[in-house]
Coordinates of C-alpha atoms in Angstrom, one line a residue:
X1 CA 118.3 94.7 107.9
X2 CA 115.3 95.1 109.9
X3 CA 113.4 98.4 109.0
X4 CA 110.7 100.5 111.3
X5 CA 107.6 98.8 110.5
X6 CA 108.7 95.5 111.2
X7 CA 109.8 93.9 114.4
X8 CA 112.9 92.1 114.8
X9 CA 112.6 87.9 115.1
X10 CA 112.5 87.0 118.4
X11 CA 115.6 86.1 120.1
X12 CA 116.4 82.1 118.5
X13 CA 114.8 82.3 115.9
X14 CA 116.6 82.8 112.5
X15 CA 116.5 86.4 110.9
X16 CA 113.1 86.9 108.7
X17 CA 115.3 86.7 105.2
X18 CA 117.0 83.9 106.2
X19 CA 113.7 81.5 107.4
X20 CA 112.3 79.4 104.7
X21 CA 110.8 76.8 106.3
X22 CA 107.2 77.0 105.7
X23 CA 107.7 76.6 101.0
X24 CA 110.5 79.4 101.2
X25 CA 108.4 81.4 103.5
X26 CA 109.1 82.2 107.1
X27 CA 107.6 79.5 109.7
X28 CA 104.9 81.7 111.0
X29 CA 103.2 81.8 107.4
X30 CA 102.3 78.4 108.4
X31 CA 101.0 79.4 111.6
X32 CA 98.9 82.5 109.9
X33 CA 98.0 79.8 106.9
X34 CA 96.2 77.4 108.8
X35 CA 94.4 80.0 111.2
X36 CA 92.8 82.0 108.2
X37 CA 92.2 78.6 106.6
X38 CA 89.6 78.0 109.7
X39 CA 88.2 81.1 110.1
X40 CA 87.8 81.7 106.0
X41 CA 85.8 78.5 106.3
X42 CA 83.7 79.4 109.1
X43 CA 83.1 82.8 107.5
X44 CA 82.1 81.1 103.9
X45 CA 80.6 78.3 105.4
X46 CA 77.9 80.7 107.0
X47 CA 77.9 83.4 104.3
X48 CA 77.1 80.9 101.8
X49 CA 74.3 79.9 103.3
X50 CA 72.6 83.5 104.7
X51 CA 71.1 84.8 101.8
X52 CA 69.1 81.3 101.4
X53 CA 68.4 81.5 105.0
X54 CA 66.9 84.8 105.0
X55 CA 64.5 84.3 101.8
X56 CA 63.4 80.7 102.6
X57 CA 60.1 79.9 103.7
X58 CA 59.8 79.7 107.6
X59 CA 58.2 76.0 106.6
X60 CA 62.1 75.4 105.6
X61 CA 63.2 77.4 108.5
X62 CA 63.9 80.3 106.7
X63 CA 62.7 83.5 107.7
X64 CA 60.8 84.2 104.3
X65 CA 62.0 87.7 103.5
X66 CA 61.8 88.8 99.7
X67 CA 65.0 88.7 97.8
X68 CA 65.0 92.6 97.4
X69 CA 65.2 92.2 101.7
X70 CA 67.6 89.6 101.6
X71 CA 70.2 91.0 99.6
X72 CA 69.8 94.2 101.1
X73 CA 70.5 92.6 104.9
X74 CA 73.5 90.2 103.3
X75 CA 74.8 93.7 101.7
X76 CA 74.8 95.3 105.2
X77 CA 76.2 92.3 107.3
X78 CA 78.8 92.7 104.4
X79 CA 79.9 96.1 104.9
X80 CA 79.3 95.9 108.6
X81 CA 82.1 93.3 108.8
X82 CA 84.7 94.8 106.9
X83 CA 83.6 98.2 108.5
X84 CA 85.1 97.0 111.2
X85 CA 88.1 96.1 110.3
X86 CA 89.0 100.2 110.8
X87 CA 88.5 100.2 114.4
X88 CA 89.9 96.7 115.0
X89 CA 92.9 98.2 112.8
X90 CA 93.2 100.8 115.3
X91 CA 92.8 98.6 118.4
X92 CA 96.1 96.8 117.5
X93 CA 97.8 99.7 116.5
X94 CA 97.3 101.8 120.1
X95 CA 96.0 99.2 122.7
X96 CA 96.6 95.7 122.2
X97 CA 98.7 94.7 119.4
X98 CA 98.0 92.5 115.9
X99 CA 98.7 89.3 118.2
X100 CA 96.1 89.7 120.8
X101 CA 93.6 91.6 118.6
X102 CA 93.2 88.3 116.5
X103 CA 93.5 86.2 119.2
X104 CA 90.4 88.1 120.9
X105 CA 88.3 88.6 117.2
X106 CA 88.6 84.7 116.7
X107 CA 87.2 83.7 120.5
X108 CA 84.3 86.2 119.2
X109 CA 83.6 84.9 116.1
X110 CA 83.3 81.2 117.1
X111 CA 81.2 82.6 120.1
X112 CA 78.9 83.9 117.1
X113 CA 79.0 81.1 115.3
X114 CA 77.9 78.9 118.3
X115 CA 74.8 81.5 119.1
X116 CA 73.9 80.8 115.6
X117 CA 73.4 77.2 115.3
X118 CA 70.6 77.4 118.2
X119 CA 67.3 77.3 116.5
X120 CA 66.0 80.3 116.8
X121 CA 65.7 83.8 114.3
X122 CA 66.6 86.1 117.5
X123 CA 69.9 83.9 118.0
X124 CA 70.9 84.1 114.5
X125 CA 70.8 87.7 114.1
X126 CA 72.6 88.1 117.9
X127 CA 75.2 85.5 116.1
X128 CA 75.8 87.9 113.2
X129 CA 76.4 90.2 115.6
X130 CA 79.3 88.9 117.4
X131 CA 80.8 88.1 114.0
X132 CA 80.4 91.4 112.8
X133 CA 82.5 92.5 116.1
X134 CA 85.1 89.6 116.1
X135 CA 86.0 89.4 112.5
X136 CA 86.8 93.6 112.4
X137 CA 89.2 92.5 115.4
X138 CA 90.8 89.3 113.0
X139 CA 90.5 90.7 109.4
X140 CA 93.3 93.4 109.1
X141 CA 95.5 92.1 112.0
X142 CA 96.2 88.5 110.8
X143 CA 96.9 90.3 107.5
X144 CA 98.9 92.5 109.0
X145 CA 101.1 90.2 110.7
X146 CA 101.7 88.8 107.2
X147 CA 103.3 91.9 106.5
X148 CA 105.2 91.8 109.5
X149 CA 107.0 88.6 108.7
X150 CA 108.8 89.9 105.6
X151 CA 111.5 93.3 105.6
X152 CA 109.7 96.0 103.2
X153 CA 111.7 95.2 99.7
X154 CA 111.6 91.1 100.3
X155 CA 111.4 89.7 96.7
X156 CA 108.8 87.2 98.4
X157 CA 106.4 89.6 99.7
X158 CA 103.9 89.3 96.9
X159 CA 104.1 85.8 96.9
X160 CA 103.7 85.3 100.4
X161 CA 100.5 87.3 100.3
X162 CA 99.4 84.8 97.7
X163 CA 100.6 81.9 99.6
X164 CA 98.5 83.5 102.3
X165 CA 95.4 84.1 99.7
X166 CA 95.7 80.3 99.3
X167 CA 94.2 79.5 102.6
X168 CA 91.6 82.0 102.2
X169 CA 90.6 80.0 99.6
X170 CA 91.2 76.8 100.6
X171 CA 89.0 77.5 103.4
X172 CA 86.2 79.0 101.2
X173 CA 86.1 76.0 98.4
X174 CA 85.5 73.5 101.6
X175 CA 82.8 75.3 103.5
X176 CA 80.2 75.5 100.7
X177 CA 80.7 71.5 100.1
X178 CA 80.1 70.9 103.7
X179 CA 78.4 73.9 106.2
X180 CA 77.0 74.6 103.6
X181 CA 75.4 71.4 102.2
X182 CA 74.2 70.6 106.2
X183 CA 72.7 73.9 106.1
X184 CA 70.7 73.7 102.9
X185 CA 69.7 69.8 103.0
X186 CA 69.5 69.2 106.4
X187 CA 68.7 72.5 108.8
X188 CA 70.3 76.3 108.7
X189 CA 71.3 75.9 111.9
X190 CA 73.4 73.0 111.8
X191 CA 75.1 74.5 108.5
X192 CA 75.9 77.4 111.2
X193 CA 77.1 74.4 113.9
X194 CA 79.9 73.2 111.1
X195 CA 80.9 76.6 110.8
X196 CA 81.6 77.2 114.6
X197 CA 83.6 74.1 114.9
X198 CA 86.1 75.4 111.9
X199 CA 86.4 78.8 113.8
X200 CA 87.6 76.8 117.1
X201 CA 89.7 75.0 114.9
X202 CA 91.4 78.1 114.0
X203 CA 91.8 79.6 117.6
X204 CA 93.6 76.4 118.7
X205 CA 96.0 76.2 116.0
X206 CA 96.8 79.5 116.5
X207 CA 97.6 79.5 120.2
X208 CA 99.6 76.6 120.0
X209 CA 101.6 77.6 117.1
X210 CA 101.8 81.4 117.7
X211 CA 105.8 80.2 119.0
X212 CA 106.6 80.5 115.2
X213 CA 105.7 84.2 115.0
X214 CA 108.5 85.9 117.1
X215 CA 107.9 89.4 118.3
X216 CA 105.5 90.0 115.2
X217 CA 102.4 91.8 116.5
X218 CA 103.4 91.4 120.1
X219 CA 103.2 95.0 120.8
X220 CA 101.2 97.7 119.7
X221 CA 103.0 100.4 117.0
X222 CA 102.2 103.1 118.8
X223 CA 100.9 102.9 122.5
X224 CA 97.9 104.5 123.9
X225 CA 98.8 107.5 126.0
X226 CA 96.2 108.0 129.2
X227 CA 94.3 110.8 128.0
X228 CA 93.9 109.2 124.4
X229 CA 93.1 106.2 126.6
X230 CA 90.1 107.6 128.2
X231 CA 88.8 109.8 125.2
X232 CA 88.9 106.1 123.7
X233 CA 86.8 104.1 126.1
X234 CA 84.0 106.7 125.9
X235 CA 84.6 105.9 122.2
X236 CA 84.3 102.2 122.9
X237 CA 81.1 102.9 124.4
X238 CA 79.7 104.4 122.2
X239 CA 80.5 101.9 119.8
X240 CA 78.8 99.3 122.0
X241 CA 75.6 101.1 122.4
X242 CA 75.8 101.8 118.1
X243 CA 76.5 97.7 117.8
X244 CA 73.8 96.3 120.3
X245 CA 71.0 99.1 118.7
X246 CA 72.3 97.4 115.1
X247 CA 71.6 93.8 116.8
X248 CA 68.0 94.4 118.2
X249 CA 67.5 96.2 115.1
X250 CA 68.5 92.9 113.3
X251 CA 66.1 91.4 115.9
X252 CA 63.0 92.9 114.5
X253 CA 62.8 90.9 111.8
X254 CA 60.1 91.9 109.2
X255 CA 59.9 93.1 105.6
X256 CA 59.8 96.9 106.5
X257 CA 62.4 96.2 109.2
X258 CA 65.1 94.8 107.8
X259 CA 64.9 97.1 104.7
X260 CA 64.7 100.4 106.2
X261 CA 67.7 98.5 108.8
X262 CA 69.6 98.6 105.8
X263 CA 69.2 101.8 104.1
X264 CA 69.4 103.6 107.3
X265 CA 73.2 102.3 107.9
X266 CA 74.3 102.2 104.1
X267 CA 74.8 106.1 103.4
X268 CA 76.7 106.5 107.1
X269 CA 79.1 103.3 105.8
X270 CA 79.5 104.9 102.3
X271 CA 80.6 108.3 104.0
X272 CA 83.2 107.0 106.3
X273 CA 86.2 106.6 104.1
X274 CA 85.2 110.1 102.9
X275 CA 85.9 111.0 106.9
X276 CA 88.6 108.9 107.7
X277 CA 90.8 109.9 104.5
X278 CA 89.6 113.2 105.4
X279 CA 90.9 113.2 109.1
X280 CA 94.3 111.7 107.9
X281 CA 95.3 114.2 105.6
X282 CA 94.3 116.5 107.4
X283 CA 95.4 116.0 111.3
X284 CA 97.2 112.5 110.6
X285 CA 100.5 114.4 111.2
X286 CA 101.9 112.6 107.5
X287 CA 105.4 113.2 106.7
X288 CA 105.9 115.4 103.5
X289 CA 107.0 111.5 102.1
X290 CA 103.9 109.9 103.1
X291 CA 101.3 112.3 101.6
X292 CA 101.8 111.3 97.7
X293 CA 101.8 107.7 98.7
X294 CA 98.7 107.7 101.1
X295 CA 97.0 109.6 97.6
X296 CA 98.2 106.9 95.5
X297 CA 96.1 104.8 98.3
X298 CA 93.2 106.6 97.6
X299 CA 92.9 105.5 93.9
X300 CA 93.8 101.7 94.8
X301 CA 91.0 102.3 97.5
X302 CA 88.1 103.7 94.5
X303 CA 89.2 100.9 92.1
X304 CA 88.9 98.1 95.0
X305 CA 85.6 99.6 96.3
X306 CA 83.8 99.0 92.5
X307 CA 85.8 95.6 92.2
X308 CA 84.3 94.5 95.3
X309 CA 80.8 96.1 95.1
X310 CA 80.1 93.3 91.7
X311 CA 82.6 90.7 93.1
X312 CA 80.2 90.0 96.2
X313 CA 77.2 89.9 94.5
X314 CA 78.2 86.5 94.5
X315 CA 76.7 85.7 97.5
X316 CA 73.8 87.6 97.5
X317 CA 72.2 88.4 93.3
X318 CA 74.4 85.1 91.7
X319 CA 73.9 82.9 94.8
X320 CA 69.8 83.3 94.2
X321 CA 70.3 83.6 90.2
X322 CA 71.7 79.9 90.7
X323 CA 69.0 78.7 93.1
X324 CA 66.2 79.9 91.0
X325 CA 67.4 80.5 87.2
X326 CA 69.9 77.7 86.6
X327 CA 69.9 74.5 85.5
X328 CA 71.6 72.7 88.3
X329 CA 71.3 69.2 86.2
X330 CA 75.0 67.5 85.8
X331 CA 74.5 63.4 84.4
X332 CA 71.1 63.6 85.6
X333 CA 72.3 64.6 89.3
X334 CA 71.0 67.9 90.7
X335 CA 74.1 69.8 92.3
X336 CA 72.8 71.8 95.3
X337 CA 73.5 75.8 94.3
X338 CA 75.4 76.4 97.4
X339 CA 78.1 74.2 95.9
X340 CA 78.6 76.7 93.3
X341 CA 80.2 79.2 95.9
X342 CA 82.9 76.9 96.0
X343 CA 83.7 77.7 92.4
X344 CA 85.6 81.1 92.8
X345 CA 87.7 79.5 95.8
X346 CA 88.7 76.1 93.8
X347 CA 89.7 78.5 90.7
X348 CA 92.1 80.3 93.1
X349 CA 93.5 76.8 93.8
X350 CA 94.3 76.4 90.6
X351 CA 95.6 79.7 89.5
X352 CA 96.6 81.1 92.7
X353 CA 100.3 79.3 92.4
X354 CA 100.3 80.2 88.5
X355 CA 99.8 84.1 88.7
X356 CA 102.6 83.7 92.2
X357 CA 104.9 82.2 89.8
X358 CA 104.5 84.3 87.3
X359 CA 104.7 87.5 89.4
X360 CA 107.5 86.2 90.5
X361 CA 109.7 85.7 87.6
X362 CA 108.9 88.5 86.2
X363 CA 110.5 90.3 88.7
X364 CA 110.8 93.8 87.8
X365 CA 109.0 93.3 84.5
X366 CA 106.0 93.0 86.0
X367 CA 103.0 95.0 85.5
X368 CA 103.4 97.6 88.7
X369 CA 100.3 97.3 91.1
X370 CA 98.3 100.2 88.6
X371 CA 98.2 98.2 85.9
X372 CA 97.1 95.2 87.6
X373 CA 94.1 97.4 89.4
X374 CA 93.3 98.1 86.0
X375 CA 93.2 95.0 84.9
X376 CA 91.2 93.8 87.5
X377 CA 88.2 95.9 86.8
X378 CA 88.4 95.3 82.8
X379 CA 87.8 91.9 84.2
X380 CA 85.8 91.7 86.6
X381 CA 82.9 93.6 84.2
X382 CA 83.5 91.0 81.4
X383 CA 82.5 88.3 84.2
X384 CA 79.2 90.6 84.2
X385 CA 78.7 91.1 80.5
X386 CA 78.7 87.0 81.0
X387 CA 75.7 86.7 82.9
X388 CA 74.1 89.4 81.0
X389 CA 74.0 87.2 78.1
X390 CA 72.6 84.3 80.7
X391 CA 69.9 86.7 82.2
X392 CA 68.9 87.4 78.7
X393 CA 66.8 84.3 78.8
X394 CA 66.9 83.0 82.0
X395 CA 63.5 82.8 83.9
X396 CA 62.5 80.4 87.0
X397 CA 60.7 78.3 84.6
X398 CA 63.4 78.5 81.7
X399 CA 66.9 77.8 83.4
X400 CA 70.1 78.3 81.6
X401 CA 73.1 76.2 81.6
X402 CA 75.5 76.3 84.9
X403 CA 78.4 77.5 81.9
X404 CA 77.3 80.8 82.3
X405 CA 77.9 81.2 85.8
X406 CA 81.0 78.9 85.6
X407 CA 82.5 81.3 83.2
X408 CA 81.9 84.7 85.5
X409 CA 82.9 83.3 88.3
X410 CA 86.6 82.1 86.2
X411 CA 86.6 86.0 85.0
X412 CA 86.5 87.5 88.6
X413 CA 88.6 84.9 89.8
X414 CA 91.4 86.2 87.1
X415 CA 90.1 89.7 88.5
X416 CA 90.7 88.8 92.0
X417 CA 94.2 87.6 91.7
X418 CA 95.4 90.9 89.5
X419 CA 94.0 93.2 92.7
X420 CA 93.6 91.2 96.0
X421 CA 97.0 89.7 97.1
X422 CA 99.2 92.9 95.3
X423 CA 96.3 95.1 96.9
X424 CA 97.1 93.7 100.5
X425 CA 100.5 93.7 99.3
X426 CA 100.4 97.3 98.6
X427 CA 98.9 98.9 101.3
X428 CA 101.6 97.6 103.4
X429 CA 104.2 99.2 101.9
X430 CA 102.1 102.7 101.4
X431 CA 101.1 102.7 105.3
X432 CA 102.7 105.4 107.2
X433 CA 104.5 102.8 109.8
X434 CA 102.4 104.0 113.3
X435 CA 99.1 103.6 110.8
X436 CA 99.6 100.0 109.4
X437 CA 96.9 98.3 111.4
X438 CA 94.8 101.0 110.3
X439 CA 95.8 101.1 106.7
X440 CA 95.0 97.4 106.7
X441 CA 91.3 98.3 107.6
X442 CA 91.0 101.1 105.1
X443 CA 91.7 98.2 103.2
X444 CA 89.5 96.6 104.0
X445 CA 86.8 99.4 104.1
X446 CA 86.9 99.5 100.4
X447 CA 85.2 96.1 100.8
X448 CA 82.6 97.9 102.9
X449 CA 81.8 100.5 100.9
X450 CA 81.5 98.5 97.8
X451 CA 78.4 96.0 100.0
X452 CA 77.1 99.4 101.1
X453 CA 76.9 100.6 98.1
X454 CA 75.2 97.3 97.0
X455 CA 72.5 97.7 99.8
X456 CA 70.7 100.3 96.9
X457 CA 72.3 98.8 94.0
X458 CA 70.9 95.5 94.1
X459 CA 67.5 96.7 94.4
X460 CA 67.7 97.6 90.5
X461 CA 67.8 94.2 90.0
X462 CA 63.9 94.2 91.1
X463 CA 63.1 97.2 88.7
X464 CA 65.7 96.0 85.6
X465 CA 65.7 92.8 83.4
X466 CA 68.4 90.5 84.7
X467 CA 70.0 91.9 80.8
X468 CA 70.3 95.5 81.7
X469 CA 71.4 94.6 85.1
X470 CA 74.3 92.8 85.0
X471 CA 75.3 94.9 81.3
X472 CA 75.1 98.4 83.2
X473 CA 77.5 97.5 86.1
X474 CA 79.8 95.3 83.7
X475 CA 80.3 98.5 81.6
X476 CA 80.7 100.9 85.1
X477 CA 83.5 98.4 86.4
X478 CA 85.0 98.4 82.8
X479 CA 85.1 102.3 82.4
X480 CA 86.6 102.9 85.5
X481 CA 89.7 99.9 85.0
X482 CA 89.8 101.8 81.9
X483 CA 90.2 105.3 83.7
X484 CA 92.7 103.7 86.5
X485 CA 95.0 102.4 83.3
X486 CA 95.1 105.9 81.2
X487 CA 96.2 107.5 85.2
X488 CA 98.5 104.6 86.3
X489 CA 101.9 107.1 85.2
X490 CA 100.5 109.7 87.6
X491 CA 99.6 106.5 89.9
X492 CA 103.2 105.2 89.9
X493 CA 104.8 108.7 90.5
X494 CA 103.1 109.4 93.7
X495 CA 104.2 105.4 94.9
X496 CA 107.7 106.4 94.3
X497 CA 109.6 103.4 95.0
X498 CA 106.5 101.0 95.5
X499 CA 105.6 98.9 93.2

């Protein structure tokens, strides 16, 4: 049975409960695996390596900004990315489709990557830029399309998404081993050049293998009418003019710049899911059906925006804890920091299959997706209560052992895989069908907020002891998986049939 928010296979190809192929998954899993594999790689391979970039010396070919600078800029290119992911959301959903919209976001993206690895600080921040457009086109419509491939109440739908989280992950455990090893022992800009190649891998494989996808994405939910049309396009640009003023802004690079670049854009980011949620209750035109879902939405959306706010501080206040405050020393062999961004991505290899397993034979006795949010965010600030205990002691001349930060990164890993796949999961099945490109941003904009939010948060890091920095936010992420489990009855009513 083939139900209104998914499009019917493609004429020869076998009906979407019927095709196993790829592992017991439909075919074009395979063809969504291997492109997200690509781009996840290009995406870590670069991200690893930014917040290094920024605070190196320029005798390095860094650009020497202070760490207070540099996690604020890594915070905004953050929340600028998975910003978006709302209009790119609503680009497939009225104009062009999920199929084209990724195709488009990935030519962008390697196009970025490509600006980046020429040697210049102006090219790099126009780079950023491009990714910024190209991966708010990709994010939410390859994710999407996941969705697509399954009916709403197929028993493999949360597995898939795992399946799928796999190659996110695959991806991200490979590109700090490599990009990023070029970029911090040989030049920046090569690190960049590896992670351009692995986005071109990705738009290859999926042009050549987009056969496997049938009609999934081909069309947009709800068409563009010609007065929305043109109301949109002086939308677009508007957009444009806001995106290249955010570039040359990037261009100016200097202490005072780059800070007050992102402070200026934080409180707008952290305001727009207060808008958009807003707008959609409002004048969204929601069924009577869809209103207690899309409010059930809303409390996933708080939870995931705090998750996310510590979880990528891994890039930006963990990534520099490692470079300057632990003891990198294995056998006598100095492991290069950047490797230990791979850690997070090689403990989803491992547990990724376990917790899809598990999931899955529980069946009906599994904890319903409330629970798991909860349990997420319990996590996640034990992973922070960790490194309090490290940062008790840790200084750049006394380093503390790399346990410390093996440990937090095994607790948000656990975290991760109690919230991400069932929360991509989720909002597929609590989308109102003509707003499921959309919903998939608004996903995605929880990860926004949470790096905007970061943009202020990680400058207490400069005014606190590494102690009461990471204890304060463990025991904020705690309170509120503890508030999210005591609501989760009033949670499940509103998701009726949802689990």
């Amino acid at each position: 049975m083939t139900t209104h928010n998914v499009p019917s296979p493609a004429q020869g190809l076998p009906p979407q409960d019927e095709d196993r192929a790829f592992f017991g998954h439909p075919k074009g899993l395979q063809t969504l695996f291997a492109t997200e594999f690509w781009e996840r790689y290009s995406f870590y391979g670069m991200r690893g390596l930014l917040v290094l970039f920024l605070t190196d010396t320029a005798a390095h070919h860094g650009l020497g900004l202070s760490q207070e600078a540099g996690n604020s800029f890594y915070g905004i290119y953050n929340s600028l990315v998975y910003l978006m992911a709302v209009p790119g959301g609503w680009i497939a959903d009225r104009v062009w489709g999920a199929r084209r919209s990724v195709l488009w976001g990935g030519i962008i993206i390697a196009l970025g990557h490509y600006v980046m690895a020429i040697p210049t600080s102006a090219t790099a921040f126009l780079g950023l830029g491009l990714i910024v457009l190209g991966t708010g086109l990709l994010k939410p419509n390859i994710s999407a399309q996941v969705g697509g491939l399954y009916h709403e109440h197929d028993k493999r739908r949360d597995a898939g998404f795992t399946v799928f989280y796999m190659a996110i992950n695959m991806g991200a455990f490979l590109a700090p081993l490599t990009a990023g090893w070029v970029g911090q022992h040989i030049n920046y800009h090569l690190g960049f050049g590896c992670a351009a190649i692995g986005m071109t891998f990705a738009v290859v494989w999926y042009v050549v293998q987009g056969k496997h996808l049938g009609t999934v994405g081909l069309r947009p939910p709800k068409p563009i009418t010609p007065p929305e049309l043109a109301r949109s396009l002086r939308m677009g640009a508007a957009i444009v003019v806001v995106v290249l003023a955010i570039v040359l802004g990037w261009m100016a690079i200097t202490e005072w710049s780059v800070s007050a670049f992102a402070d200026g854009l934080a409180a707008p980011i952290i305001a727009t899911p207060f808008v958009y949620f807003g707008y959609l209750f409002s004048r969204g035109g929601l069924r009577p059906e869809e209103r207690p879902k899309l409010l059930a939405f809303v409390a996933f959306f708080v939870g995931a925006t705090v998750f996310w706010m510590i979880y990528d501080q891994s890039g930006s206040q963990l990534n520099l804890f490692a470079a300057d405050k632990t003891d990198l020393h294995i056998f006598g062999w100095e492991m290069p920091s950047v490797w230990l961004q791979s850690a997070n991505p090689f403990y989803i290899m491992v547990f990724a299959p376990i917790f899809a397993w598990m999931w899955q034979r529980l069946g009906d006795r599994a904890p319903r997706t409330s629970v798991k949010f909860a349990i997420a965010l319990v996590v996640i600030g034990c992973s922070f209560f960790v490194m309090s205990i490290a940062g008790k002691d840790a200084t750049p001349t006394h380093r503390v052992s790399i346990a410390f930060l093996a440990v937090a990164y095994l607790l948000q890993t656990i975290g991760e895989l109690c919230l991400s796949p069932v929360g991509l999961s989720v909002t597929t099945q609590l989308a109102p069908p003509r707003f499921a490109g959309q919903m998939l941003g608004l996903w995605f904009l929880a990860t926004a907020t949470g790096n905007a939010l970061n943009v202020y948060v990680t400058k207490l890091s400069t005014t606190m002891s590494d102690f009461s920095y990471f204890l304060s936010l463990g025991l904020v992420a705690a309170a509120i998986g503890v508030l999210v489990f005591l609501a989760a009855p009033v949670i499940n009513r509103l998701m009726g049939d949802v689990r």
